[in-house]
PDB file of C-alpha atoms in Angstrom:
ATOM      1  CA  MET A   1      81.183  86.557  72.435  1.00 78.00           C
ATOM      2  CA  THR A   2      84.330  86.764  75.281  1.00 90.00           C
ATOM      3  CA  GLU A   3      83.723  83.574  78.094  1.00 94.00           C
ATOM      4  CA  CYS A   4      83.744  84.775  81.898  1.00 97.00           C
ATOM      5  CA  THR A   5      86.811  82.911  84.241  1.00 98.00           C
ATOM      6  CA  GLN A   6      86.639  83.086  87.711  1.00 98.00           C
ATOM      7  CA  ILE A   7      89.765  83.801  90.391  1.00 98.00           C
ATOM      8  CA  THR A   8      89.298  84.114  93.841  1.00 98.00           C
ATOM      9  CA  PHE A   9      92.342  86.702  95.717  1.00 98.00           C
ATOM     10  CA  ASP A  10      92.651  86.920  99.821  1.00 98.00           C
ATOM     11  CA  PHE A  11      91.444  90.705 101.440  1.00 98.00           C
ATOM     12  CA  ALA A  12      92.497  90.674 104.410  1.00 97.00           C
ATOM     13  CA  GLY A  13      92.108  87.149 105.067  1.00 97.00           C
ATOM     14  CA  TYR A  14      88.492  87.183 103.091  1.00 98.00           C
ATOM     15  CA  PRO A  15      88.064  86.161  99.615  1.00 98.00           C
ATOM     16  CA  ILE A  16      87.110  87.570  97.054  1.00 99.00           C
ATOM     17  CA  ILE A  17      85.626  86.463  93.559  1.00 98.00           C
ATOM     18  CA  ALA A  18      86.559  88.282  90.235  1.00 99.00           C
ATOM     19  CA  ASP A  19      85.136  87.746  86.621  1.00 99.00           C
ATOM     20  CA  VAL A  20      87.361  87.829  83.495  1.00 99.00           C
ATOM     21  CA  TYR A  21      87.197  88.276  80.372  1.00 98.00           C
ATOM     22  CA  ILE A  22      90.180  88.131  78.570  1.00 98.00           C
ATOM     23  CA  GLN A  23      90.891  87.250  74.634  1.00 97.00           C
ATOM     24  CA  PRO A  24      94.959  87.711  73.929  1.00 95.00           C
ATOM     25  CA  GLU A  25      94.543  88.815  70.860  1.00 96.00           C
ATOM     26  CA  ASN A  26      93.142  92.703  72.337  1.00 98.00           C
ATOM     27  CA  LEU A  27      95.490  95.411  72.917  1.00 97.00           C
ATOM     28  CA  HIS A  28      93.435  96.764  75.898  1.00 98.00           C
ATOM     29  CA  THR A  29      92.662  95.369  79.465  1.00 99.00           C
ATOM     30  CA  LEU A  30      90.206  97.177  81.695  1.00 99.00           C
ATOM     31  CA  ILE A  31      89.568  97.121  85.957  1.00 99.00           C
ATOM     32  CA  LEU A  32      86.069  97.778  86.574  1.00 99.00           C
ATOM     33  CA  LEU A  33      86.135 100.068  90.283  1.00 99.00           C
ATOM     34  CA  PRO A  34      82.514 100.522  90.748  1.00 99.00           C
ATOM     35  CA  ALA A  35      80.250 103.393  92.213  1.00 98.00           C
ATOM     36  CA  LEU A  36      79.211 103.118  95.658  1.00 97.00           C
ATOM     37  CA  GLY A  37      76.162 100.607  96.906  1.00 95.00           C
ATOM     38  CA  VAL A  38      76.103  98.805  92.669  1.00 97.00           C
ATOM     39  CA  SER A  39      76.781  95.761  92.342  1.00 96.00           C
ATOM     40  CA  LEU A  40      78.636  94.066  89.636  1.00 98.00           C
ATOM     41  CA  SER A  41      75.633  92.912  88.495  1.00 96.00           C
ATOM     42  CA  LYS A  42      74.611  96.041  87.562  1.00 97.00           C
ATOM     43  CA  TYR A  43      77.256  96.408  84.613  1.00 99.00           C
ATOM     44  CA  GLN A  44      76.952  92.878  82.665  1.00 98.00           C
ATOM     45  CA  ASN A  45      75.186  95.276  79.842  1.00 98.00           C
ATOM     46  CA  PHE A  46      78.872  97.414  80.078  1.00 99.00           C
ATOM     47  CA  ILE A  47      80.905  94.606  79.912  1.00 99.00           C
ATOM     48  CA  HIS A  48      79.461  92.523  77.344  1.00 98.00           C
ATOM     49  CA  GLN A  49      80.003  96.277  75.337  1.00 98.00           C
ATOM     50  CA  LEU A  50      83.391  96.081  76.517  1.00 99.00           C
ATOM     51  CA  THR A  51      83.922  93.330  75.320  1.00 98.00           C
ATOM     52  CA  LYS A  52      82.383  93.193  72.068  1.00 98.00           C
ATOM     53  CA  ALA A  53      84.351  96.441  71.443  1.00 98.00           C
ATOM     54  CA  LYS A  54      87.293  93.866  71.509  1.00 98.00           C
ATOM     55  CA  ILE A  55      88.448  94.982  74.988  1.00 98.00           C
ATOM     56  CA  ASN A  56      89.641  92.529  78.233  1.00 99.00           C
ATOM     57  CA  VAL A  57      87.723  93.156  81.236  1.00 99.00           C
ATOM     58  CA  ILE A  58      88.621  92.147  84.690  1.00 99.00           C
ATOM     59  CA  ALA A  59      85.528  93.409  86.952  1.00 99.00           C
ATOM     60  CA  THR A  60      84.779  92.204  90.827  1.00 99.00           C
ATOM     61  CA  ASP A  61      82.433  94.196  93.956  1.00 99.00           C
ATOM     62  CA  TYR A  62      84.411  95.741  96.361  1.00 99.00           C
ATOM     63  CA  PRO A  63      85.698  93.744  99.522  1.00 99.00           C
ATOM     64  CA  HIS A  64      81.924  92.165 101.975  1.00 98.00           C
ATOM     65  CA  CYS A  65      79.758  94.162  98.676  1.00 98.00           C
ATOM     66  CA  GLY A  66      77.730  91.866  96.454  1.00 96.00           C
ATOM     67  CA  ARG A  67      78.375  88.641  96.145  1.00 97.00           C
ATOM     68  CA  ASN A  68      81.875  88.900  98.604  1.00 98.00           C
ATOM     69  CA  PHE A  69      80.981  87.801 101.608  1.00 97.00           C
ATOM     70  CA  PRO A  70      80.845  88.218 104.651  1.00 98.00           C
ATOM     71  CA  THR A  71      79.142  91.367 104.054  1.00 98.00           C
ATOM     72  CA  VAL A  72      79.939  94.570 106.094  1.00 98.00           C
ATOM     73  CA  SER A  73      78.975  95.171 109.324  1.00 98.00           C
ATOM     74  CA  ALA A  74      80.133  96.553 112.660  1.00 98.00           C
ATOM     75  CA  ASN A  75      82.991  93.934 113.083  1.00 98.00           C
ATOM     76  CA  ILE A  76      83.860  93.993 109.518  1.00 98.00           C
ATOM     77  CA  ASP A  77      85.985  96.698 108.370  1.00 98.00           C
ATOM     78  CA  TYR A  78      88.104  99.062 106.060  1.00 99.00           C
ATOM     79  CA  GLY A  79      89.069 102.223 104.135  1.00 99.00           C
ATOM     80  CA  TYR A  80      89.768 103.868 100.864  1.00 98.00           C
ATOM     81  CA  ALA A  81      93.930 102.857 102.234  1.00 98.00           C
ATOM     82  CA  ASP A  82      93.372  99.387 102.054  1.00 99.00           C
ATOM     83  CA  LEU A  83      91.881  99.758  98.644  1.00 99.00           C
ATOM     84  CA  LEU A  84      94.551 101.166  97.072  1.00 98.00           C
ATOM     85  CA  HIS A  85      97.258  98.719  99.056  1.00 98.00           C
ATOM     86  CA  ALA A  86      95.153  95.387  99.424  1.00 99.00           C
ATOM     87  CA  PHE A  87      92.518  95.213  96.568  1.00 99.00           C
ATOM     88  CA  ILE A  88      93.469  96.971  93.629  1.00 99.00           C
ATOM     89  CA  PRO A  89      97.175  96.036  93.412  1.00 99.00           C
ATOM     90  CA  LYS A  90      95.955  92.753  92.879  1.00 99.00           C
ATOM     91  CA  LEU A  91      93.622  92.639  90.534  1.00 99.00           C
ATOM     92  CA  GLU A  92      96.391  94.798  88.530  1.00 99.00           C
ATOM     93  CA  GLN A  93      98.216  91.669  88.637  1.00 98.00           C
ATOM     94  CA  ILE A  94      95.429  90.121  87.684  1.00 98.00           C
ATOM     95  CA  ALA A  95      96.072  91.646  84.454  1.00 98.00           C
ATOM     96  CA  LEU A  96      99.620  91.417  84.828  1.00 98.00           C
ATOM     97  CA  ASP A  97      99.960  87.820  85.024  1.00 98.00           C
ATOM     98  CA  ARG A  98      96.511  87.152  82.516  1.00 97.00           C
ATOM     99  CA  THR A  99      97.370  89.898  79.709  1.00 97.00           C
ATOM    100  CA  GLY A 100     101.637  90.965  80.007  1.00 96.00           C
ATOM    101  CA  GLN A 101      99.552  94.742  79.589  1.00 92.00           C
ATOM    102  CA  SER A 102     100.032  97.278  81.721  1.00 97.00           C
ATOM    103  CA  PRO A 103      95.748  97.711  82.964  1.00 99.00           C
ATOM    104  CA  ILE A 104      93.861 100.941  82.651  1.00 99.00           C
ATOM    105  CA  LEU A 105      91.372 101.636  85.896  1.00 99.00           C
ATOM    106  CA  LEU A 106      87.990 102.413  85.197  1.00 99.00           C
ATOM    107  CA  GLY A 107      85.990 104.042  87.533  1.00 99.00           C
ATOM    108  CA  HIS A 108      82.726 105.176  88.104  1.00 99.00           C
ATOM    109  CA  SER A 109      81.901 107.663  90.729  1.00 98.00           C
ATOM    110  CA  ILE A 110      84.386 106.684  94.240  1.00 98.00           C
ATOM    111  CA  GLY A 111      85.900 103.818  92.134  1.00 99.00           C
ATOM    112  CA  GLY A 112      86.897 107.419  89.794  1.00 99.00           C
ATOM    113  CA  HIS A 113      87.992 108.310  93.306  1.00 98.00           C
ATOM    114  CA  LEU A 114      89.790 105.595  94.318  1.00 99.00           C
ATOM    115  CA  ALA A 115      91.245 104.817  90.312  1.00 99.00           C
ATOM    116  CA  THR A 116      92.931 108.846  90.456  1.00 98.00           C
ATOM    117  CA  LEU A 117      94.545 108.409  93.911  1.00 98.00           C
ATOM    118  CA  TYR A 118      96.042 104.942  92.672  1.00 98.00           C
ATOM    119  CA  ALA A 119      97.047 106.660  89.392  1.00 98.00           C
ATOM    120  CA  GLN A 120      99.551 109.019  92.264  1.00 96.00           C
ATOM    121  CA  THR A 121     101.403 106.196  93.303  1.00 95.00           C
ATOM    122  CA  HIS A 122     101.710 103.956  90.233  1.00 96.00           C
ATOM    123  CA  SER A 123     102.565 104.320  86.524  1.00 97.00           C
ATOM    124  CA  ILE A 124      98.698 103.432  85.205  1.00 98.00           C
ATOM    125  CA  SER A 125      96.400 104.733  82.781  1.00 99.00           C
ATOM    126  CA  VAL A 126      92.927 105.734  84.302  1.00 99.00           C
ATOM    127  CA  ILE A 127      89.035 106.590  82.876  1.00 99.00           C
ATOM    128  CA  GLY A 128      86.571 108.807  85.292  1.00 99.00           C
ATOM    129  CA  LEU A 129      83.140 108.035  84.569  1.00 99.00           C
ATOM    130  CA  ALA A 130      80.206 110.080  86.389  1.00 99.00           C
ATOM    131  CA  THR A 131      83.094 110.699  88.842  1.00 99.00           C
ATOM    132  CA  GLY A 132      84.873 113.655  90.865  1.00 97.00           C
ATOM    133  CA  ASN A 133      85.904 115.382  93.585  1.00 96.00           C
ATOM    134  CA  ILE A 134      83.739 115.613  96.379  1.00 94.00           C
ATOM    135  CA  GLY A 135      84.738 119.277  98.238  1.00 96.00           C
ATOM    136  CA  LEU A 136      82.199 121.270  98.916  1.00 96.00           C
ATOM    137  CA  LYS A 137      83.628 124.468  97.288  1.00 95.00           C
ATOM    138  CA  TYR A 138      83.370 122.160  93.419  1.00 96.00           C
ATOM    139  CA  TRP A 139      79.701 122.338  93.821  1.00 94.00           C
ATOM    140  CA  ASP A 140      76.433 124.981  93.723  1.00 95.00           C
ATOM    141  CA  ILE A 141      74.842 126.050  96.298  1.00 96.00           C
ATOM    142  CA  LYS A 142      71.725 122.667  95.296  1.00 95.00           C
ATOM    143  CA  GLY A 143      74.377 120.159  95.534  1.00 95.00           C
ATOM    144  CA  LYS A 144      76.024 121.999  98.368  1.00 96.00           C
ATOM    145  CA  LEU A 145      73.424 121.313 100.756  1.00 97.00           C
ATOM    146  CA  MET A 146      72.581 117.662  99.352  1.00 95.00           C
ATOM    147  CA  ILE A 147      75.863 116.438 100.244  1.00 95.00           C
ATOM    148  CA  LEU A 148      75.839 118.048 103.950  1.00 96.00           C
ATOM    149  CA  LYS A 149      72.555 116.438 104.113  1.00 96.00           C
ATOM    150  CA  ALA A 150      74.332 112.948 103.117  1.00 96.00           C
ATOM    151  CA  VAL A 151      77.389 114.040 105.585  1.00 97.00           C
ATOM    152  CA  PHE A 152      75.276 114.791 108.588  1.00 97.00           C
ATOM    153  CA  ALA A 153      72.899 111.281 107.554  1.00 98.00           C
ATOM    154  CA  ILE A 154      75.794 109.086 107.022  1.00 98.00           C
ATOM    155  CA  ASN A 155      77.476 109.860 110.697  1.00 98.00           C
ATOM    156  CA  ALA A 156      74.495 109.650 112.442  1.00 98.00           C
ATOM    157  CA  LEU A 157      73.781 105.731 111.150  1.00 98.00           C
ATOM    158  CA  ILE A 158      77.492 105.081 111.956  1.00 98.00           C
ATOM    159  CA  VAL A 159      77.561 106.013 114.967  1.00 98.00           C
ATOM    160  CA  LYS A 160      74.262 104.355 115.480  1.00 98.00           C
ATOM    161  CA  ASP A 161      75.070 100.989 113.948  1.00 98.00           C
ATOM    162  CA  GLY A 162      78.978 100.416 113.126  1.00 98.00           C
ATOM    163  CA  TYR A 163      78.462 100.727 109.602  1.00 98.00           C
ATOM    164  CA  LEU A 164      76.544 102.888 107.292  1.00 98.00           C
ATOM    165  CA  GLN A 165      73.199 100.810 106.254  1.00 97.00           C
ATOM    166  CA  GLY A 166      72.486 103.340 103.302  1.00 97.00           C
ATOM    167  CA  THR A 167      69.152 101.590 101.964  1.00 96.00           C
ATOM    168  CA  LYS A 168      68.063 103.593 105.432  1.00 96.00           C
ATOM    169  CA  ILE A 169      69.086 107.152 103.532  1.00 95.00           C
ATOM    170  CA  GLY A 170      69.085 105.822 100.435  1.00 93.00           C
ATOM    171  CA  PHE A 171      72.377 106.078  99.424  1.00 94.00           C
ATOM    172  CA  GLY A 172      74.701 103.275  98.539  1.00 94.00           C
ATOM    173  CA  ASN A 173      74.108  99.652 100.722  1.00 96.00           C
ATOM    174  CA  LYS A 174      75.706  97.818 103.682  1.00 98.00           C
ATOM    175  CA  GLU A 175      79.181 100.370 103.293  1.00 98.00           C
ATOM    176  CA  ALA A 176      82.257 100.359 105.477  1.00 98.00           C
ATOM    177  CA  LYS A 177      82.627 103.067 108.603  1.00 98.00           C
ATOM    178  CA  THR A 178      86.259 104.107 107.371  1.00 99.00           C
ATOM    179  CA  LEU A 179      85.674 104.125 103.699  1.00 99.00           C
ATOM    180  CA  MET A 180      82.277 106.499 104.574  1.00 98.00           C
ATOM    181  CA  ARG A 181      84.523 108.953 106.986  1.00 98.00           C
ATOM    182  CA  ASP A 182      86.899 108.958 104.766  1.00 98.00           C
ATOM    183  CA  TRP A 183      84.993 109.923 101.968  1.00 97.00           C
ATOM    184  CA  SER A 184      83.013 112.646 104.168  1.00 97.00           C
ATOM    185  CA  LYS A 185      86.483 113.819 105.129  1.00 97.00           C
ATOM    186  CA  THR A 186      87.242 114.779 101.815  1.00 97.00           C
ATOM    187  CA  VAL A 187      83.720 116.523 101.661  1.00 97.00           C
ATOM    188  CA  PHE A 188      85.186 119.111 103.737  1.00 95.00           C
ATOM    189  CA  SER A 189      88.798 119.670 102.756  1.00 95.00           C
ATOM    190  CA  GLY A 190      88.319 118.646  99.175  1.00 96.00           C
ATOM    191  CA  LYS A 191      91.213 117.289  99.101  1.00 94.00           C
ATOM    192  CA  TYR A 192      92.477 113.149  99.831  1.00 95.00           C
ATOM    193  CA  THR A 193      95.530 114.043 101.778  1.00 94.00           C
ATOM    194  CA  HIS A 194      94.123 111.544 104.823  1.00 96.00           C
ATOM    195  CA  ILE A 195      94.338 108.968 102.553  1.00 96.00           C
ATOM    196  CA  LEU A 196      97.687 109.687 100.731  1.00 92.00           C
ATOM    197  CA  PRO A 197      99.301 112.490 103.074  1.00 90.00           C
ATOM    198  CA  HIS A 198     101.578 113.329  99.728  1.00 84.00           C
ATOM    199  CA  ALA A 199      99.443 113.962  96.575  1.00 80.00           C
ATOM    200  CA  SER A 200     101.448 114.768  93.133  1.00 88.00           C
ATOM    201  CA  ILE A 201     100.118 115.547  89.842  1.00 94.00           C
ATOM    202  CA  ALA A 202     100.348 112.232  87.790  1.00 97.00           C
ATOM    203  CA  GLN A 203     102.046 112.147  84.606  1.00 97.00           C
ATOM    204  CA  SER A 204     100.128 108.993  83.296  1.00 98.00           C
ATOM    205  CA  LYS A 205      97.111 109.169  80.649  1.00 99.00           C
ATOM    206  CA  ALA A 206      93.554 109.840  82.232  1.00 99.00           C
ATOM    207  CA  LEU A 207      89.767 110.601  80.645  1.00 99.00           C
ATOM    208  CA  PHE A 208      86.998 111.776  82.788  1.00 99.00           C
ATOM    209  CA  VAL A 209      83.706 111.510  81.596  1.00 99.00           C
ATOM    210  CA  TYR A 210      81.271 113.896  82.618  1.00 98.00           C
ATOM    211  CA  PHE A 211      77.054 112.785  82.418  1.00 98.00           C
ATOM    212  CA  GLU A 212      75.308 116.143  81.536  1.00 97.00           C
ATOM    213  CA  ARG A 213      71.628 116.308  84.690  1.00 97.00           C
ATOM    214  CA  ASP A 214      74.344 114.348  86.612  1.00 97.00           C
ATOM    215  CA  HIS A 215      73.689 115.820  90.068  1.00 94.00           C
ATOM    216  CA  PHE A 216      75.935 113.447  91.576  1.00 96.00           C
ATOM    217  CA  ALA A 217      78.940 114.353  89.642  1.00 97.00           C
ATOM    218  CA  PRO A 218      78.719 117.774  88.303  1.00 96.00           C
ATOM    219  CA  GLN A 219      81.031 119.179  85.687  1.00 97.00           C
ATOM    220  CA  SER A 220      82.702 121.479  88.167  1.00 97.00           C
ATOM    221  CA  SER A 221      83.261 118.670  90.950  1.00 98.00           C
ATOM    222  CA  THR A 222      84.771 116.172  87.381  1.00 98.00           C
ATOM    223  CA  LEU A 223      86.915 118.245  86.228  1.00 98.00           C
ATOM    224  CA  ALA A 224      88.719 119.231  90.063  1.00 98.00           C
ATOM    225  CA  LEU A 225      89.351 115.053  90.433  1.00 98.00           C
ATOM    226  CA  SER A 226      90.850 115.885  86.321  1.00 98.00           C
ATOM    227  CA  ARG A 227      93.209 118.130  87.434  1.00 97.00           C
ATOM    228  CA  TYR A 228      95.127 115.472  89.647  1.00 97.00           C
ATOM    229  CA  PHE A 229      96.585 114.640  86.357  1.00 98.00           C
ATOM    230  CA  SER A 230      98.619 116.802  84.233  1.00 98.00           C
ATOM    231  CA  LYS A 231      96.229 116.670  80.840  1.00 98.00           C
ATOM    232  CA  PRO A 232      93.399 114.876  81.250  1.00 99.00           C
ATOM    233  CA  GLN A 233      90.646 115.010  78.324  1.00 99.00           C
ATOM    234  CA  VAL A 234      87.256 115.385  79.690  1.00 98.00           C
ATOM    235  CA  TYR A 235      84.234 114.961  77.664  1.00 98.00           C
ATOM    236  CA  SER A 236      80.687 115.490  78.401  1.00 98.00           C
ATOM    237  CA  LEU A 237      77.917 112.473  77.185  1.00 98.00           C
ATOM    238  CA  ASN A 238      74.114 113.973  77.384  1.00 97.00           C
ATOM    239  CA  LEU A 239      72.263 110.716  77.143  1.00 97.00           C
ATOM    240  CA  SER A 240      69.988 112.192  79.212  1.00 95.00           C
ATOM    241  CA  THR A 241      66.937 111.853  76.563  1.00 94.00           C
ATOM    242  CA  ALA A 242      67.336 108.402  75.253  1.00 93.00           C
ATOM    243  CA  VAL A 243      67.964 106.813  78.908  1.00 95.00           C
ATOM    244  CA  THR A 244      65.384 107.866  81.893  1.00 94.00           C
ATOM    245  CA  GLY A 245      66.562 107.933  85.468  1.00 95.00           C
ATOM    246  CA  ASN A 246      69.683 109.336  87.744  1.00 96.00           C
ATOM    247  CA  GLN A 247      72.284 110.271  85.382  1.00 97.00           C
ATOM    248  CA  HIS A 248      74.874 109.151  87.037  1.00 98.00           C
ATOM    249  CA  SER A 249      74.468 105.469  86.887  1.00 97.00           C
ATOM    250  CA  ALA A 250      71.502 105.434  83.953  1.00 97.00           C
ATOM    251  CA  TRP A 251      74.252 105.028  81.510  1.00 98.00           C
ATOM    252  CA  THR A 252      74.537 101.327  82.336  1.00 98.00           C
ATOM    253  CA  LYS A 253      71.304 100.416  81.098  1.00 96.00           C
ATOM    254  CA  GLN A 254      72.318 102.000  77.752  1.00 97.00           C
ATOM    255  CA  PRO A 255      76.360 102.083  78.003  1.00 98.00           C
ATOM    256  CA  GLU A 256      77.498 102.141  73.628  1.00 98.00           C
ATOM    257  CA  ALA A 257      77.957 105.487  73.667  1.00 98.00           C
ATOM    258  CA  VAL A 258      80.312 104.908  76.721  1.00 99.00           C
ATOM    259  CA  VAL A 259      82.139 102.655  75.104  1.00 99.00           C
ATOM    260  CA  LYS A 260      82.407 104.008  71.175  1.00 98.00           C
ATOM    261  CA  MET A 261      84.089 107.061  73.521  1.00 98.00           C
ATOM    262  CA  ILE A 262      86.355 104.677  75.387  1.00 99.00           C
ATOM    263  CA  ARG A 263      87.066 102.650  72.331  1.00 99.00           C
ATOM    264  CA  GLU A 264      88.164 105.909  70.478  1.00 98.00           C
ATOM    265  CA  TRP A 265      89.465 107.365  73.888  1.00 99.00           C
ATOM    266  CA  LEU A 266      91.727 104.332  73.308  1.00 98.00           C
ATOM    267  CA  ASN A 267      92.819 104.032  69.998  1.00 97.00           C
ATOM    268  CA  SER A 268      94.291 107.752  69.556  1.00 97.00           C
ATOM    269  CA  SER A 269      96.076 107.190  72.581  1.00 97.00           C
ATOM    270  CA  PHE A 270      97.557 104.608  72.834  1.00 96.00           C
TER     271      PHE A 270
END
């Protein structure tokens, strides 16, 4: 069993606690970027299965989320760009310092957005799980209505409270104002130019996994996000008969099939 060590680093003057699971003989290191409002504790079984598969893992909650205090408030704010420039690079450096390996970004939902955007300006491979471009044009009518409803509710709460208290609408937890406004802009444009003005097609390796009956990241949106890479590999998994609940995150309860797919992709791609 791979033991967990912890490393603390700084983000805008506040501490971030990262869990580091490393065995020197392992050939691959993943940096886990969670979904919005999902604490690191929800990924413990997933992390355990990855380490059992002889994969190193570095994981943490987002700034001011989960165990990283103080929590998001009207006075504590950040956006996508802050995570791309001052959060992910420090996780990447931990991997380089501890293993000498170039890590792979593994993003779930919004984590997949961040991983994809980071790969536009860095030579780094990406795994996206239950993630996709949230632009309206990539969704069916039901999905469009769901997203628009979320956007209006999110921005109304931001105006009222100065940040998103996601528990009020069942979307996220305490989430930063600028982060959610960045997210909302992409809904209407289908682009990330407000975050990265000059998008490109990344040449690095990329794996995207779509979960059937995932209404928060339908296959069309996953395919749209994958097009930021020159040769992405996109696969689907149907866990709906084995794992009950919202398929966007239910896979974390029984992640063995996901880990198997990741392991096979790593073996065949590197």
